[in-house]
Amino acid sequence: MSFIFKKLTHDYLLILTTIIVFLLAIGRQLSWQSLDLPTLFSLAALLILVSTWSQLGLLDYFAQAIMARAKTTRQAIVFLLLIAFFGSMLVTNDVTILTLVPLFFVITRQVDLPVTRTVTFITLYANLGSAASPFGNPQNLYLLSYYHWPLNNFLPTATLLLAGLITLPLGLNGLNQEPIIRQEHPTLPIKKRTLTYLVLGSLAVLSSLLGLTPAFFGLIMALILAITIDRQSLTTVDYGVVWLIANFFLIVGALIRLPQLATFLKWAGQSFWQTFITDALTSQVLSNVPTAALLAPFTSFKVALFLGVSVGGFGTLVASLANLLAYRQVRQRLTRQDARHFLTIFTGWNLLFLLISIALVWVYRQI
């Protein structure tokens, strides 16, 4: 417990947002109904689930399996980026980041791969792929539900984001193509009976993420898996990120009740471009999931809102939860100086993708 407390007290963004929430509470501006409990339950369940898989050595197993198939370092990176892109379409960008980034760091113990560039593009591609899927991220699910948006109308717009794959050469440019020594196929680190139990439990957790079962059920299942298989995994969970997202929901809930903000949002929702630009910029500060919930009641331009929060996932560290999750995992594994360098490069690439995405939306509107 002392280790967990120490990590929380060194999380400056968490401390800052907690102070803001505390001040809002003193001013009686908080509404606990602003908390999106299903999202928080789902995030906690994911963190516990990935921690359990990691503690059992399964991430090492998958890392070795990838390396057994990759012939060069560049090919290994291509595998990871494509898994990030298409995997996020199926299991959300957050799940993809929580799985692939730890997996990547396991791979780097065996093969020398560029950390900053690879983790940055894993995150960018997870955001891109998830935006192109109706259940790739929380805001897509929310918008589909809020606007009663038929899938046959949603998908043609979402496929625009598939064009993001043309940026793959950017992620590979300048990377050395070192040969990888052929490795034997890894041995499964746990008994098949335990793996079967873990897989079934994980599917139950994922069913809650897709809305097939209540989010609280997914959290309970993740806790049961961790407690019955490896209790130690509960001590390695990044609980601070759940607390941080809860703070964001509370802050957004307080902001939305300001009369001046409501007036501005009504104005912002009056046209496609006003809605799109407002969403993309607001996401840079509040993150794209709260932004979708914030602006949906004020606009009928659902396509602009969808594209705005999708594009808005690029840019700052807090623009997308996936960005934040990736950085927190990097920060846990690198020195403070290296983590700062990562954040600079990460933000630079994100801003470039933000501009590229805005340009793609402009082209889309001209067609």
mmCIF file of C-alpha atoms in Angstrom:
data_model
loop_
_atom_site.group_PDB
_atom_site.id
_atom_site.type_symbol
_atom_site.label_atom_id
_atom_site.label_comp_id
_atom_site.label_asym_id
_atom_site.label_seq_id
_atom_site.Cartn_x
_atom_site.Cartn_y
_atom_site.Cartn_z
ATOM 1 C CA MET A 1 0.000 0.000 0.000
ATOM 2 C CA SER A 2 2.888 2.369 0.760
ATOM 3 C CA PHE A 3 4.199 1.816 -2.797
ATOM 4 C CA ILE A 4 0.805 2.756 -4.262
ATOM 5 C CA PHE A 5 0.587 5.855 -2.030
ATOM 6 C CA LYS A 6 4.083 6.938 -3.062
ATOM 7 C CA LYS A 7 3.159 6.714 -6.759
ATOM 8 C CA LEU A 8 0.014 8.783 -6.203
ATOM 9 C CA THR A 9 1.847 11.545 -4.312
ATOM 10 C CA HIS A 10 4.347 11.924 -7.190
ATOM 11 C CA ASP A 11 1.596 12.325 -9.806
ATOM 12 C CA TYR A 12 1.499 16.098 -10.280
ATOM 13 C CA LEU A 13 -1.427 16.153 -12.742
ATOM 14 C CA LEU A 14 -3.468 14.089 -10.299
ATOM 15 C CA ILE A 15 -2.552 16.426 -7.440
ATOM 16 C CA LEU A 16 -3.482 19.521 -9.499
ATOM 17 C CA THR A 17 -6.887 18.183 -10.574
ATOM 18 C CA THR A 18 -7.600 16.967 -7.033
ATOM 19 C CA ILE A 19 -6.920 20.463 -5.683
ATOM 20 C CA ILE A 20 -9.322 21.921 -8.283
ATOM 21 C CA VAL A 21 -12.000 19.395 -7.285
ATOM 22 C CA PHE A 22 -11.413 20.219 -3.610
ATOM 23 C CA LEU A 23 -11.833 23.948 -4.302
ATOM 24 C CA LEU A 24 -15.002 23.282 -6.302
ATOM 25 C CA ALA A 25 -16.327 21.211 -3.392
ATOM 26 C CA ILE A 26 -15.675 24.074 -0.969
ATOM 27 C CA GLY A 27 -17.568 26.391 -3.325
ATOM 28 C CA ARG A 28 -20.400 23.859 -3.542
ATOM 29 C CA GLN A 29 -19.984 23.583 -7.311
ATOM 30 C CA LEU A 30 -19.597 19.810 -7.455
ATOM 31 C CA SER A 31 -22.199 17.316 -8.558
ATOM 32 C CA TRP A 32 -21.344 13.699 -7.894
ATOM 33 C CA GLN A 33 -23.807 12.778 -10.634
ATOM 34 C CA SER A 34 -21.190 14.068 -13.080
ATOM 35 C CA LEU A 35 -19.148 10.929 -12.459
ATOM 36 C CA ASP A 36 -19.481 8.471 -15.324
ATOM 37 C CA LEU A 37 -19.345 5.370 -13.148
ATOM 38 C CA PRO A 38 -19.536 2.824 -16.011
ATOM 39 C CA THR A 39 -16.442 4.386 -17.607
ATOM 40 C CA LEU A 40 -14.565 4.415 -14.299
ATOM 41 C CA PHE A 41 -15.550 0.817 -13.511
ATOM 42 C CA SER A 42 -14.484 -0.290 -17.006
ATOM 43 C CA LEU A 43 -11.132 1.479 -16.754
ATOM 44 C CA ALA A 44 -10.406 -0.033 -13.341
ATOM 45 C CA ALA A 45 -11.366 -3.485 -14.648
ATOM 46 C CA LEU A 46 -9.012 -3.094 -17.619
ATOM 47 C CA LEU A 47 -6.101 -2.013 -15.457
ATOM 48 C CA ILE A 48 -6.568 -4.952 -13.086
ATOM 49 C CA LEU A 49 -6.979 -7.409 -15.966
ATOM 50 C CA VAL A 50 -3.817 -6.313 -17.800
ATOM 51 C CA SER A 51 -1.864 -6.327 -14.530
ATOM 52 C CA THR A 52 -2.968 -9.916 -13.905
ATOM 53 C CA TRP A 53 -1.885 -11.058 -17.383
ATOM 54 C CA SER A 54 1.453 -9.307 -16.908
ATOM 55 C CA GLN A 55 2.147 -10.809 -13.477
ATOM 56 C CA LEU A 56 1.566 -14.283 -14.872
ATOM 57 C CA GLY A 57 4.231 -13.744 -17.531
ATOM 58 C CA LEU A 58 1.784 -13.850 -20.414
ATOM 59 C CA LEU A 59 2.955 -10.527 -21.869
ATOM 60 C CA ASP A 60 6.460 -11.989 -22.042
ATOM 61 C CA TYR A 61 5.007 -15.013 -23.811
ATOM 62 C CA PHE A 62 3.242 -12.890 -26.464
ATOM 63 C CA ALA A 63 6.343 -10.703 -26.892
ATOM 64 C CA GLN A 64 8.440 -13.768 -27.621
ATOM 65 C CA ALA A 65 5.765 -15.042 -30.023
ATOM 66 C CA ILE A 66 5.933 -11.795 -32.021
ATOM 67 C CA MET A 67 9.711 -11.869 -32.090
ATOM 68 C CA ALA A 68 9.638 -15.479 -33.312
ATOM 69 C CA ARG A 69 7.792 -14.278 -36.440
ATOM 70 C CA ALA A 70 9.542 -10.973 -37.122
ATOM 71 C CA LYS A 71 12.646 -11.135 -39.313
ATOM 72 C CA THR A 72 13.793 -7.520 -38.792
ATOM 73 C CA THR A 73 13.298 -4.753 -36.229
ATOM 74 C CA ARG A 74 11.274 -2.749 -38.754
ATOM 75 C CA GLN A 75 8.982 -5.701 -39.355
ATOM 76 C CA ALA A 76 8.459 -6.060 -35.597
ATOM 77 C CA ILE A 77 7.424 -2.399 -35.376
ATOM 78 C CA VAL A 78 5.040 -2.799 -38.338
ATOM 79 C CA PHE A 79 3.422 -5.756 -36.550
ATOM 80 C CA LEU A 80 2.915 -3.654 -33.414
ATOM 81 C CA LEU A 81 1.472 -0.663 -35.291
ATOM 82 C CA LEU A 82 -0.974 -2.766 -37.287
ATOM 83 C CA ILE A 83 -2.040 -4.610 -34.132
ATOM 84 C CA ALA A 84 -2.597 -1.212 -32.499
ATOM 85 C CA PHE A 85 -4.680 0.060 -35.419
ATOM 86 C CA PHE A 86 -6.903 -2.955 -36.071
ATOM 87 C CA GLY A 87 -6.915 -4.221 -32.490
ATOM 88 C CA SER A 88 -8.309 -0.930 -31.211
ATOM 89 C CA MET A 89 -11.261 -1.323 -33.577
ATOM 90 C CA LEU A 90 -12.269 -4.453 -31.707
ATOM 91 C CA VAL A 91 -11.252 -3.924 -28.077
ATOM 92 C CA THR A 92 -11.000 -0.076 -27.794
ATOM 93 C CA ASN A 93 -7.906 2.113 -27.884
ATOM 94 C CA ASP A 94 -7.538 2.054 -24.092
ATOM 95 C CA VAL A 95 -7.369 -1.756 -23.958
ATOM 96 C CA THR A 96 -4.920 -1.726 -26.852
ATOM 97 C CA ILE A 97 -2.609 0.769 -25.132
ATOM 98 C CA LEU A 98 -2.789 -1.026 -21.791
ATOM 99 C CA THR A 99 -1.832 -4.262 -23.534
ATOM 100 C CA LEU A 100 0.591 -3.252 -26.290
ATOM 101 C CA VAL A 101 2.760 -0.715 -24.467
ATOM 102 C CA PRO A 102 3.740 -3.142 -21.660
ATOM 103 C CA LEU A 103 4.182 -5.809 -24.347
ATOM 104 C CA PHE A 104 6.504 -3.490 -26.278
ATOM 105 C CA PHE A 105 8.685 -2.895 -23.217
ATOM 106 C CA VAL A 106 8.988 -6.642 -22.755
ATOM 107 C CA ILE A 107 10.126 -6.911 -26.391
ATOM 108 C CA THR A 108 12.782 -4.221 -25.851
ATOM 109 C CA ARG A 109 14.470 -6.534 -23.336
ATOM 110 C CA GLN A 110 15.139 -8.905 -26.223
ATOM 111 C CA VAL A 111 15.596 -6.528 -29.180
ATOM 112 C CA ASP A 112 16.834 -2.937 -29.350
ATOM 113 C CA LEU A 113 13.855 -0.891 -30.587
ATOM 114 C CA PRO A 114 13.335 2.906 -30.444
ATOM 115 C CA VAL A 115 11.074 3.539 -27.447
ATOM 116 C CA THR A 116 9.867 7.075 -28.131
ATOM 117 C CA ARG A 117 8.966 6.652 -31.801
ATOM 118 C CA THR A 118 7.371 3.233 -31.384
ATOM 119 C CA VAL A 119 5.212 4.026 -28.334
ATOM 120 C CA THR A 120 4.177 7.326 -29.930
ATOM 121 C CA PHE A 121 2.982 5.631 -33.112
ATOM 122 C CA ILE A 122 1.345 2.759 -31.221
ATOM 123 C CA THR A 123 -0.730 5.413 -29.438
ATOM 124 C CA LEU A 124 -1.463 7.397 -32.605
ATOM 125 C CA TYR A 125 -2.586 4.278 -34.444
ATOM 126 C CA ALA A 126 -4.676 3.058 -31.517
ATOM 127 C CA ASN A 127 -6.510 6.399 -31.563
ATOM 128 C CA LEU A 128 -6.936 6.277 -35.344
ATOM 129 C CA GLY A 129 -8.207 2.721 -35.463
ATOM 130 C CA SER A 130 -10.591 3.139 -32.547
ATOM 131 C CA ALA A 131 -12.187 6.205 -34.139
ATOM 132 C CA ALA A 132 -13.049 4.158 -37.227
ATOM 133 C CA SER A 133 -15.039 1.622 -35.196
ATOM 134 C CA PRO A 134 -18.463 2.081 -33.563
ATOM 135 C CA PHE A 135 -17.199 0.457 -30.353
ATOM 136 C CA GLY A 136 -13.551 1.451 -30.612
ATOM 137 C CA ASN A 137 -13.766 4.058 -27.871
ATOM 138 C CA PRO A 138 -16.234 5.372 -25.254
ATOM 139 C CA GLN A 139 -17.167 8.551 -27.135
ATOM 140 C CA ASN A 140 -18.256 6.617 -30.230
ATOM 141 C CA LEU A 141 -20.515 4.401 -28.131
ATOM 142 C CA TYR A 142 -21.882 7.474 -26.371
ATOM 143 C CA LEU A 143 -22.615 9.367 -29.611
ATOM 144 C CA LEU A 144 -24.240 6.353 -31.266
ATOM 145 C CA SER A 145 -26.503 5.994 -28.239
ATOM 146 C CA TYR A 146 -27.220 9.703 -27.717
ATOM 147 C CA TYR A 147 -28.178 10.448 -31.346
ATOM 148 C CA HIS A 148 -29.716 7.004 -32.024
ATOM 149 C CA TRP A 149 -27.244 6.866 -34.910
ATOM 150 C CA PRO A 150 -27.748 3.871 -37.261
ATOM 151 C CA LEU A 151 -24.548 1.955 -38.016
ATOM 152 C CA ASN A 152 -25.145 2.134 -41.775
ATOM 153 C CA ASN A 153 -24.985 5.945 -41.513
ATOM 154 C CA PHE A 154 -22.082 6.014 -39.056
ATOM 155 C CA LEU A 155 -19.655 3.668 -40.817
ATOM 156 C CA PRO A 156 -19.190 5.633 -44.104
ATOM 157 C CA THR A 157 -18.050 8.658 -42.100
ATOM 158 C CA ALA A 158 -15.860 6.575 -39.790
ATOM 159 C CA THR A 159 -14.024 4.933 -42.711
ATOM 160 C CA LEU A 160 -12.553 8.359 -43.509
ATOM 161 C CA LEU A 161 -10.174 7.733 -40.617
ATOM 162 C CA LEU A 162 -8.832 4.595 -42.328
ATOM 163 C CA ALA A 163 -6.944 7.025 -44.557
ATOM 164 C CA GLY A 164 -4.673 7.521 -41.562
ATOM 165 C CA LEU A 165 -2.840 4.326 -42.573
ATOM 166 C CA ILE A 166 -1.086 6.333 -45.291
ATOM 167 C CA THR A 167 1.029 7.817 -42.489
ATOM 168 C CA LEU A 168 2.681 4.455 -41.760
ATOM 169 C CA PRO A 169 5.889 5.433 -43.624
ATOM 170 C CA LEU A 170 6.246 8.365 -41.194
ATOM 171 C CA GLY A 171 6.514 5.951 -38.299
ATOM 172 C CA LEU A 172 9.114 3.839 -40.097
ATOM 173 C CA ASN A 173 11.161 6.599 -41.711
ATOM 174 C CA GLY A 174 14.778 6.569 -40.602
ATOM 175 C CA LEU A 175 14.495 3.363 -38.584
ATOM 176 C CA ASN A 176 17.264 0.802 -38.947
ATOM 177 C CA GLN A 177 16.307 -2.558 -40.374
ATOM 178 C CA GLU A 178 18.377 -4.785 -38.151
ATOM 179 C CA PRO A 179 17.935 -8.555 -38.529
ATOM 180 C CA ILE A 180 16.417 -10.378 -35.574
ATOM 181 C CA ILE A 181 18.012 -13.623 -34.496
ATOM 182 C CA ARG A 182 15.482 -16.381 -35.020
ATOM 183 C CA GLN A 183 13.988 -17.483 -31.714
ATOM 184 C CA GLU A 184 12.225 -20.667 -30.729
ATOM 185 C CA HIS A 185 8.515 -20.497 -30.088
ATOM 186 C CA PRO A 186 8.001 -19.639 -26.406
ATOM 187 C CA THR A 187 6.631 -22.013 -23.792
ATOM 188 C CA LEU A 188 3.356 -21.118 -22.096
ATOM 189 C CA PRO A 189 4.254 -19.896 -18.568
ATOM 190 C CA ILE A 190 1.062 -21.139 -16.868
ATOM 191 C CA LYS A 191 -1.012 -24.300 -16.878
ATOM 192 C CA LYS A 192 -3.646 -24.598 -19.605
ATOM 193 C CA ARG A 193 -6.353 -24.959 -16.964
ATOM 194 C CA THR A 194 -5.361 -21.609 -15.433
ATOM 195 C CA LEU A 195 -5.182 -20.024 -18.887
ATOM 196 C CA THR A 196 -8.682 -21.283 -19.741
ATOM 197 C CA TYR A 197 -10.033 -19.802 -16.518
ATOM 198 C CA LEU A 198 -8.223 -16.525 -17.213
ATOM 199 C CA VAL A 199 -9.454 -16.286 -20.818
ATOM 200 C CA LEU A 200 -13.073 -16.962 -19.841
ATOM 201 C CA GLY A 201 -12.863 -14.362 -17.081
ATOM 202 C CA SER A 202 -11.250 -11.869 -19.457
ATOM 203 C CA LEU A 203 -14.038 -12.391 -21.997
ATOM 204 C CA ALA A 204 -16.538 -11.648 -19.236
ATOM 205 C CA VAL A 205 -14.696 -8.404 -18.499
ATOM 206 C CA LEU A 206 -14.586 -7.466 -22.190
ATOM 207 C CA SER A 207 -18.322 -8.151 -22.506
ATOM 208 C CA SER A 208 -18.903 -5.358 -20.002
ATOM 209 C CA LEU A 209 -16.724 -3.006 -22.054
ATOM 210 C CA LEU A 210 -18.907 -3.643 -25.091
ATOM 211 C CA GLY A 211 -22.037 -2.914 -23.090
ATOM 212 C CA LEU A 212 -23.277 -6.507 -23.152
ATOM 213 C CA THR A 213 -23.157 -6.697 -19.351
ATOM 214 C CA PRO A 214 -23.044 -3.981 -16.648
ATOM 215 C CA ALA A 215 -19.665 -2.272 -16.169
ATOM 216 C CA PHE A 216 -19.712 -3.101 -12.449
ATOM 217 C CA PHE A 217 -19.925 -6.791 -13.368
ATOM 218 C CA GLY A 218 -16.704 -6.425 -15.372
ATOM 219 C CA LEU A 219 -14.939 -4.842 -12.392
ATOM 220 C CA ILE A 220 -16.091 -7.618 -10.060
ATOM 221 C CA MET A 221 -14.895 -10.268 -12.521
ATOM 222 C CA ALA A 222 -11.487 -8.578 -12.852
ATOM 223 C CA LEU A 223 -11.122 -8.473 -9.060
ATOM 224 C CA ILE A 224 -12.111 -12.134 -8.734
ATOM 225 C CA LEU A 225 -9.534 -13.121 -11.374
ATOM 226 C CA ALA A 226 -6.779 -11.136 -9.668
ATOM 227 C CA ILE A 227 -7.587 -12.408 -6.173
ATOM 228 C CA THR A 228 -7.922 -16.068 -7.154
ATOM 229 C CA ILE A 229 -4.994 -16.235 -9.621
ATOM 230 C CA ASP A 230 -2.388 -13.719 -8.415
ATOM 231 C CA ARG A 231 -3.177 -11.212 -5.668
ATOM 232 C CA GLN A 232 0.189 -9.506 -6.194
ATOM 233 C CA SER A 233 -1.150 -8.075 -9.457
ATOM 234 C CA LEU A 234 -3.422 -5.738 -7.475
ATOM 235 C CA THR A 235 -0.362 -3.902 -6.119
ATOM 236 C CA THR A 236 0.907 -3.005 -9.615
ATOM 237 C CA VAL A 237 -2.322 -1.383 -10.860
ATOM 238 C CA ASP A 238 -2.143 2.338 -11.716
ATOM 239 C CA TYR A 239 -5.108 3.403 -9.566
ATOM 240 C CA GLY A 240 -4.142 7.052 -10.024
ATOM 241 C CA VAL A 241 -5.434 7.136 -13.593
ATOM 242 C CA VAL A 242 -8.944 6.143 -12.416
ATOM 243 C CA TRP A 243 -8.835 8.906 -9.807
ATOM 244 C CA LEU A 244 -7.582 11.362 -12.440
ATOM 245 C CA ILE A 245 -10.399 10.599 -14.891
ATOM 246 C CA ALA A 246 -12.930 10.909 -12.054
ATOM 247 C CA ASN A 247 -11.503 14.384 -11.364
ATOM 248 C CA PHE A 248 -11.958 15.324 -15.026
ATOM 249 C CA PHE A 249 -15.620 14.250 -14.959
ATOM 250 C CA LEU A 250 -16.260 16.311 -11.821
ATOM 251 C CA ILE A 251 -14.531 19.384 -13.268
ATOM 252 C CA VAL A 252 -16.469 19.121 -16.546
ATOM 253 C CA GLY A 253 -19.697 18.681 -14.589
ATOM 254 C CA ALA A 254 -18.993 21.926 -12.736
ATOM 255 C CA LEU A 255 -18.123 23.798 -15.942
ATOM 256 C CA ILE A 256 -21.247 22.753 -17.827
ATOM 257 C CA ARG A 257 -23.447 24.414 -15.207
ATOM 258 C CA LEU A 258 -21.882 27.833 -15.806
ATOM 259 C CA PRO A 259 -24.454 30.022 -17.647
ATOM 260 C CA GLN A 260 -21.756 31.730 -19.733
ATOM 261 C CA LEU A 261 -20.419 28.386 -20.954
ATOM 262 C CA ALA A 262 -23.900 27.127 -21.863
ATOM 263 C CA THR A 263 -24.422 30.261 -23.975
ATOM 264 C CA PHE A 264 -21.118 29.717 -25.756
ATOM 265 C CA LEU A 265 -21.836 26.032 -26.421
ATOM 266 C CA LYS A 266 -25.210 26.881 -27.953
ATOM 267 C CA TRP A 267 -23.394 29.232 -30.336
ATOM 268 C CA ALA A 268 -20.688 26.665 -31.049
ATOM 269 C CA GLY A 269 -23.239 24.024 -32.030
ATOM 270 C CA GLN A 270 -24.913 26.107 -34.744
ATOM 271 C CA SER A 271 -22.815 24.947 -37.718
ATOM 272 C CA PHE A 272 -20.576 22.080 -38.832
ATOM 273 C CA TRP A 273 -17.290 23.949 -38.607
ATOM 274 C CA GLN A 274 -18.118 25.722 -35.342
ATOM 275 C CA THR A 275 -18.978 22.374 -33.788
ATOM 276 C CA PHE A 276 -15.934 20.606 -35.250
ATOM 277 C CA ILE A 277 -13.377 23.233 -34.244
ATOM 278 C CA THR A 278 -14.876 23.680 -30.761
ATOM 279 C CA ASP A 279 -14.780 19.918 -30.171
ATOM 280 C CA ALA A 280 -11.201 19.522 -31.405
ATOM 281 C CA LEU A 281 -9.929 22.418 -29.273
ATOM 282 C CA THR A 282 -11.940 21.555 -26.161
ATOM 283 C CA SER A 283 -10.604 17.994 -26.294
ATOM 284 C CA GLN A 284 -7.093 19.388 -25.900
ATOM 285 C CA VAL A 285 -8.003 20.547 -22.398
ATOM 286 C CA LEU A 286 -10.807 18.289 -21.183
ATOM 287 C CA SER A 287 -10.089 15.071 -23.160
ATOM 288 C CA ASN A 288 -12.336 13.844 -25.955
ATOM 289 C CA VAL A 289 -14.670 11.615 -23.927
ATOM 290 C CA PRO A 290 -15.886 14.383 -21.551
ATOM 291 C CA THR A 291 -15.972 16.774 -24.527
ATOM 292 C CA ALA A 292 -18.404 14.527 -26.392
ATOM 293 C CA ALA A 293 -20.685 14.441 -23.344
ATOM 294 C CA LEU A 294 -20.298 18.200 -22.852
ATOM 295 C CA LEU A 295 -21.243 19.303 -26.372
ATOM 296 C CA ALA A 296 -23.758 16.671 -27.514
ATOM 297 C CA PRO A 297 -26.748 18.396 -25.834
ATOM 298 C CA PHE A 298 -25.940 21.644 -27.670
ATOM 299 C CA THR A 299 -25.657 20.541 -31.306
ATOM 300 C CA SER A 300 -27.473 18.531 -33.957
ATOM 301 C CA PHE A 301 -24.310 18.271 -36.097
ATOM 302 C CA LYS A 302 -23.454 14.762 -34.976
ATOM 303 C CA VAL A 303 -20.938 14.120 -37.791
ATOM 304 C CA ALA A 304 -19.042 17.290 -36.862
ATOM 305 C CA LEU A 305 -19.088 16.276 -33.202
ATOM 306 C CA PHE A 306 -17.854 12.768 -34.010
ATOM 307 C CA LEU A 307 -15.043 14.040 -36.239
ATOM 308 C CA GLY A 308 -14.179 16.800 -33.777
ATOM 309 C CA VAL A 309 -13.628 14.496 -30.808
ATOM 310 C CA SER A 310 -11.889 11.901 -33.008
ATOM 311 C CA VAL A 311 -9.453 14.467 -34.393
ATOM 312 C CA GLY A 312 -9.279 16.076 -30.947
ATOM 313 C CA GLY A 313 -7.779 12.878 -29.564
ATOM 314 C CA PHE A 314 -4.506 14.003 -31.137
ATOM 315 C CA GLY A 315 -2.574 16.904 -29.659
ATOM 316 C CA THR A 316 -2.001 17.309 -25.943
ATOM 317 C CA LEU A 317 -1.326 14.624 -23.362
ATOM 318 C CA VAL A 318 -4.879 14.859 -21.980
ATOM 319 C CA ALA A 319 -6.607 15.015 -25.383
ATOM 320 C CA SER A 320 -7.260 11.282 -25.196
ATOM 321 C CA LEU A 321 -7.249 8.834 -22.316
ATOM 322 C CA ALA A 322 -5.099 6.573 -24.495
ATOM 323 C CA ASN A 323 -2.434 9.324 -24.655
ATOM 324 C CA LEU A 324 -2.436 9.608 -20.884
ATOM 325 C CA LEU A 325 -2.290 5.841 -20.376
ATOM 326 C CA ALA A 326 0.653 5.517 -22.772
ATOM 327 C CA TYR A 327 2.608 8.308 -21.088
ATOM 328 C CA ARG A 328 2.001 6.977 -17.596
ATOM 329 C CA GLN A 329 3.373 3.585 -18.601
ATOM 330 C CA VAL A 330 6.417 5.187 -20.218
ATOM 331 C CA ARG A 331 7.028 7.349 -17.150
ATOM 332 C CA GLN A 332 7.031 4.262 -14.927
ATOM 333 C CA ARG A 333 9.792 2.665 -16.995
ATOM 334 C CA LEU A 334 12.066 5.562 -18.006
ATOM 335 C CA THR A 335 14.123 8.098 -16.099
ATOM 336 C CA ARG A 336 12.547 11.500 -15.481
ATOM 337 C CA GLN A 337 14.739 13.111 -18.152
ATOM 338 C CA ASP A 338 13.932 10.427 -20.734
ATOM 339 C CA ALA A 339 10.226 10.716 -19.893
ATOM 340 C CA ARG A 340 10.362 14.477 -20.530
ATOM 341 C CA HIS A 341 12.095 13.858 -23.858
ATOM 342 C CA PHE A 342 9.403 11.319 -24.731
ATOM 343 C CA LEU A 343 6.653 13.817 -23.884
ATOM 344 C CA THR A 344 8.209 16.466 -26.153
ATOM 345 C CA ILE A 345 8.476 14.113 -29.155
ATOM 346 C CA PHE A 346 5.107 12.522 -28.391
ATOM 347 C CA THR A 347 3.370 15.917 -28.332
ATOM 348 C CA GLY A 348 5.114 17.020 -31.535
ATOM 349 C CA TRP A 349 3.904 13.980 -33.487
ATOM 350 C CA ASN A 350 0.432 14.348 -31.994
ATOM 351 C CA LEU A 351 0.181 17.969 -33.108
ATOM 352 C CA LEU A 352 1.300 16.948 -36.611
ATOM 353 C CA PHE A 353 -1.412 14.268 -36.726
ATOM 354 C CA LEU A 354 -3.919 16.846 -35.462
ATOM 355 C CA LEU A 355 -3.111 19.108 -38.429
ATOM 356 C CA ILE A 356 -3.157 16.197 -40.896
ATOM 357 C CA SER A 357 -6.538 15.068 -39.574
ATOM 358 C CA ILE A 358 -8.026 18.567 -39.814
ATOM 359 C CA ALA A 359 -6.827 18.708 -43.429
ATOM 360 C CA LEU A 360 -8.469 15.326 -44.148
ATOM 361 C CA VAL A 361 -11.762 16.577 -42.690
ATOM 362 C CA TRP A 362 -11.553 19.699 -44.864
ATOM 363 C CA VAL A 363 -11.026 17.503 -47.964
ATOM 364 C CA TYR A 364 -13.924 15.285 -46.835
ATOM 365 C CA ARG A 365 -16.235 18.328 -46.661
ATOM 366 C CA GLN A 366 -15.240 19.415 -50.179
ATOM 367 C CA ILE A 367 -16.203 16.087 -51.728
#
